[in-house]
XYZ file of C-alpha atoms in Angstrom:
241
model
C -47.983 94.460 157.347
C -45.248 95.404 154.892
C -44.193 97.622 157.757
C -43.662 94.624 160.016
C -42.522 92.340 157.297
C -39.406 94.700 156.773
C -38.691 95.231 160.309
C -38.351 90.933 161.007
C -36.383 90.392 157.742
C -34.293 93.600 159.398
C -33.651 92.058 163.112
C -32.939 88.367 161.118
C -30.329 90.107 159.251
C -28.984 91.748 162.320
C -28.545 88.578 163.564
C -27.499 86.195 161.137
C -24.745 89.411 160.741
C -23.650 89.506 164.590
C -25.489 87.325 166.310
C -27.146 88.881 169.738
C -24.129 91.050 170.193
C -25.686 94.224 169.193
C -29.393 93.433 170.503
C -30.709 95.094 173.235
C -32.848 92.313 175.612
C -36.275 93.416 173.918
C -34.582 92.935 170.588
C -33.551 89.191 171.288
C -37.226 88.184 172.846
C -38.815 90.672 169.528
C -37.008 87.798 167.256
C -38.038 84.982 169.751
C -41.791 86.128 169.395
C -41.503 86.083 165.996
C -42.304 82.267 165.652
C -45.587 82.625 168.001
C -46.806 85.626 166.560
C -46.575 85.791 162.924
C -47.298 88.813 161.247
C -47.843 91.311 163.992
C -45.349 93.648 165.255
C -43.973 91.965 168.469
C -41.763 94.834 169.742
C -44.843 96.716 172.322
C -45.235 92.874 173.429
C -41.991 91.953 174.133
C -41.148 95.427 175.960
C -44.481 94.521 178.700
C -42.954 90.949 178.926
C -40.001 92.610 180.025
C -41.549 95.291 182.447
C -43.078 92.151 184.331
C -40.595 89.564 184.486
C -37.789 92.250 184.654
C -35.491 91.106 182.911
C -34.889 89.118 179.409
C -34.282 85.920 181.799
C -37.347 87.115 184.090
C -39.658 87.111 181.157
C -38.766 84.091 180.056
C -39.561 82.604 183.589
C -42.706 83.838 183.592
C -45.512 80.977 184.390
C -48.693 80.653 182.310
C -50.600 82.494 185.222
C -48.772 85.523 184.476
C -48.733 85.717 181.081
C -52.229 85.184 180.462
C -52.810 88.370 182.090
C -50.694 90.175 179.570
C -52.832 91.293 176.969
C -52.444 89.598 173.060
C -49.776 87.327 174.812
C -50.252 84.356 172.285
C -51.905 81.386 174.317
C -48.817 79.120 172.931
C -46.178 81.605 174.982
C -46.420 79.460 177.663
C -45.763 76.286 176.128
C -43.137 78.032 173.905
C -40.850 79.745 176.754
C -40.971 76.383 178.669
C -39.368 74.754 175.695
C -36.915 77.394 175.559
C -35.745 76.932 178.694
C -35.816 72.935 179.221
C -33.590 73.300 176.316
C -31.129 75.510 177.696
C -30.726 73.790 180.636
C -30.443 70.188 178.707
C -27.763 72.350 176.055
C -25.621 73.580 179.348
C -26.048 70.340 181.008
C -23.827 68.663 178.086
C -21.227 71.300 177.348
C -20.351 71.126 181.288
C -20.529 67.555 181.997
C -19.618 65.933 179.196
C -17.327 63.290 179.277
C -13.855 63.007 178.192
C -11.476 60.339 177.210
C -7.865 61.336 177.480
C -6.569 58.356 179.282
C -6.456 54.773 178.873
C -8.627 53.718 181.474
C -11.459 55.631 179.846
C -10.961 54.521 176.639
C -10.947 50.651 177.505
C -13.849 51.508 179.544
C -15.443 53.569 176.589
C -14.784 50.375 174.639
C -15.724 47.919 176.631
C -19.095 49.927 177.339
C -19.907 50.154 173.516
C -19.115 46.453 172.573
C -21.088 44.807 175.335
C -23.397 43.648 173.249
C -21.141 42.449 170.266
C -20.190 38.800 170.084
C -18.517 38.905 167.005
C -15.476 40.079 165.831
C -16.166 43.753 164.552
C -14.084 47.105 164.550
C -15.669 50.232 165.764
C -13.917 53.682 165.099
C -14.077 55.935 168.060
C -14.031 59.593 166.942
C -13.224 62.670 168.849
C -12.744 66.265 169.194
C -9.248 67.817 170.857
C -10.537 67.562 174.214
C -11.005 63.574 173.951
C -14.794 64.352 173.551
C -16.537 61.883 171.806
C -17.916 62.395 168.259
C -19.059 58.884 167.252
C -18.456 55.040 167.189
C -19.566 54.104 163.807
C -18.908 50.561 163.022
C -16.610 50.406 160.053
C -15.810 46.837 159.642
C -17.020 43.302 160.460
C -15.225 40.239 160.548
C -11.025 40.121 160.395
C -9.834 43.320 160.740
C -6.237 42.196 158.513
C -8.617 41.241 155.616
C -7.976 42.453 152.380
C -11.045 43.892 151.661
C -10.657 46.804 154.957
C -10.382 49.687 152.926
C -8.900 53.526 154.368
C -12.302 54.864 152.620
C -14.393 52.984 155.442
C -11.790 55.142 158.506
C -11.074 58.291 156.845
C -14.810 58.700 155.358
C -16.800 59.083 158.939
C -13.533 60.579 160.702
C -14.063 63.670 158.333
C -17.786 63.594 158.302
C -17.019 64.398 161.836
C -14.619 66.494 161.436
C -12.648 64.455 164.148
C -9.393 65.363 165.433
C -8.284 62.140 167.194
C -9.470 58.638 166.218
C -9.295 55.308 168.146
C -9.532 51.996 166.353
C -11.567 48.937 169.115
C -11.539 45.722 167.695
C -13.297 42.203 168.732
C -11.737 39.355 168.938
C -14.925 37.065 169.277
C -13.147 33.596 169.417
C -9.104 34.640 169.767
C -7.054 36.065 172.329
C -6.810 39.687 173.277
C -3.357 40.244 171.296
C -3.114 41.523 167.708
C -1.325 39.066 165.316
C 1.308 41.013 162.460
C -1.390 41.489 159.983
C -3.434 43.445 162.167
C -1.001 45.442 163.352
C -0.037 46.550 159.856
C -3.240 46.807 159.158
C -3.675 49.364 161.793
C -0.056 51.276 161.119
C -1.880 51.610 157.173
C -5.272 53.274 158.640
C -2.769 55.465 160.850
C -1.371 56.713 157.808
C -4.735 56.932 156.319
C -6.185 59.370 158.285
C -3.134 61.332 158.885
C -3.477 62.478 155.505
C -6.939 63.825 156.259
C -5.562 65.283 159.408
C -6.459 62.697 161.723
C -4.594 60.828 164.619
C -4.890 57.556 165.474
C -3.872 57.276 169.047
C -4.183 53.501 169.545
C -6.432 50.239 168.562
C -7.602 48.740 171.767
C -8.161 44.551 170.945
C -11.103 43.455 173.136
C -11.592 39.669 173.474
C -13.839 38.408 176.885
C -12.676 41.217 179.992
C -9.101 41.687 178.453
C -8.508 44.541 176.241
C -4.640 45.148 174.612
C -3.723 48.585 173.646
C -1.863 48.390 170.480
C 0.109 51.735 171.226
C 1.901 50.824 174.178
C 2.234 46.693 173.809
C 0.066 47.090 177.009
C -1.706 43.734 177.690
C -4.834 43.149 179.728
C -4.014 45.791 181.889
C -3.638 49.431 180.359
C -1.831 52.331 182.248
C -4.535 54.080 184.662
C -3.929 57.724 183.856
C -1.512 57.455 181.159
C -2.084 60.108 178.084
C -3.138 58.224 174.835
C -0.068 58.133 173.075
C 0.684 58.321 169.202
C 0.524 54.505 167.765
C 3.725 55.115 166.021
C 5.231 55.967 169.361
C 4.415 52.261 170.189
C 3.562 49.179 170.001
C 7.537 48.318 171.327
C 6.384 45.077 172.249
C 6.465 44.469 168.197
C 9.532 45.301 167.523
């Protein structure tokens, strides 16, 4: 047993060193069967799984038919590998179809999607990696986003929990008109500058009230630019001038 117990905390280290790069295919499903099989050497076991699915990928596709045939296959492989590769799949799935919000018709969409619901005024912060991915839409404020009490804590806090790269402010306007008044646009131009420090840009603060939405970046009323790129707020908001 110490024999095997030296070997696993050998391939871990291999790993957690390189990752998979230097593991041959055995290797890799050796450290897979290492959470169905504890304490027995896995290396004969993961070699036969190989010889009959042939391949790393084949092995893993085996059904249950097949690998109750194998000898000492753990009844719980089957269950195990299925897992394994449901969640592959579901992992791939998101990295190549997930959404992206680089222009302003997503983001009002994004918005309006995400405040459905509210009928209050409230202001979400949209967060997001390089690629416009989204990150999160914590709430960080309810009630008049000007007010005094809207500290840069509640932006900058969950933008570098994050670790967001872009940020977009989306504010209600429950029982006013879909057009910021001064104090919330100085409000927003002080959250800009907020989470510039932490290395954060605000792109824009999208006012929703009823089916309008008003992009504070552009002075864009209820209708935002199709495909336009989200632009830097203090490139606009000309209309304020």
């Amino acid at each position: 047993m110490a024999v095997h117990t030296g070997h696993r905390g050998r391939l871990k280290q291999k790993f957690l060193s390189d990752s998979f790069t230097h593991f041959a295919d055995h290797e890799i499903l050796e450290a897979l069967l290492f959470y169905i099989r504890p304490y027995r050497d896995t290396n004969p076991l993961a070699h036969v799984l190989i010889d009959t699915g042939g391949s790393l990928s084949g092995a893993l596709a085996l059904d249950a038919a097949h690998l109750r045939e194998i000898p000492e296959c753990p009844v719980t492989a089957p269950l195990f590998f299925s897992l394994i590769r449901e969640i592959g799949r579901r992992a791939h799935g998101e990295e190549t179809v997930a959404p992206t919000y680089g222009n302003y018709t997503a983001l009002r969409d994004l918005a309006k999607r995400l405040t459905a619901d509210i009928s209050d005024d409230r202001t979400l912060l949209l967060l997001f990696d390089n690629h416009y991915r989204l990150l999160g839409s914590p709430e960080v404020y309810r009630g008049y986003y000007a007010s005094s009490a809207f500290r840069t804590q509640d932006v900058v806090a969950p933008a570098l929990r994050a670790r967001a790269s872009v940020a977009v402010l989306v504010s209600t306007h429950a029982s006013r008109i879909a057009r910021p008044d001064p104090y919330e646009i100085a409000a927003t131009r002080h959250m800009a500058s907020a989470l510039r420090l932490a290395g954060v840009t605000l792109t824009d603060h999208l006012i929703l009230a009823g089916t309008q939405c008003y992009s504070v970046a552009t002075g864009n009323g209820p209708l935002l630019a199709s495909e336009a790129p989200a632009a830097k707020l203090s490139e606009g908001d000309k209309s304020h001038e």
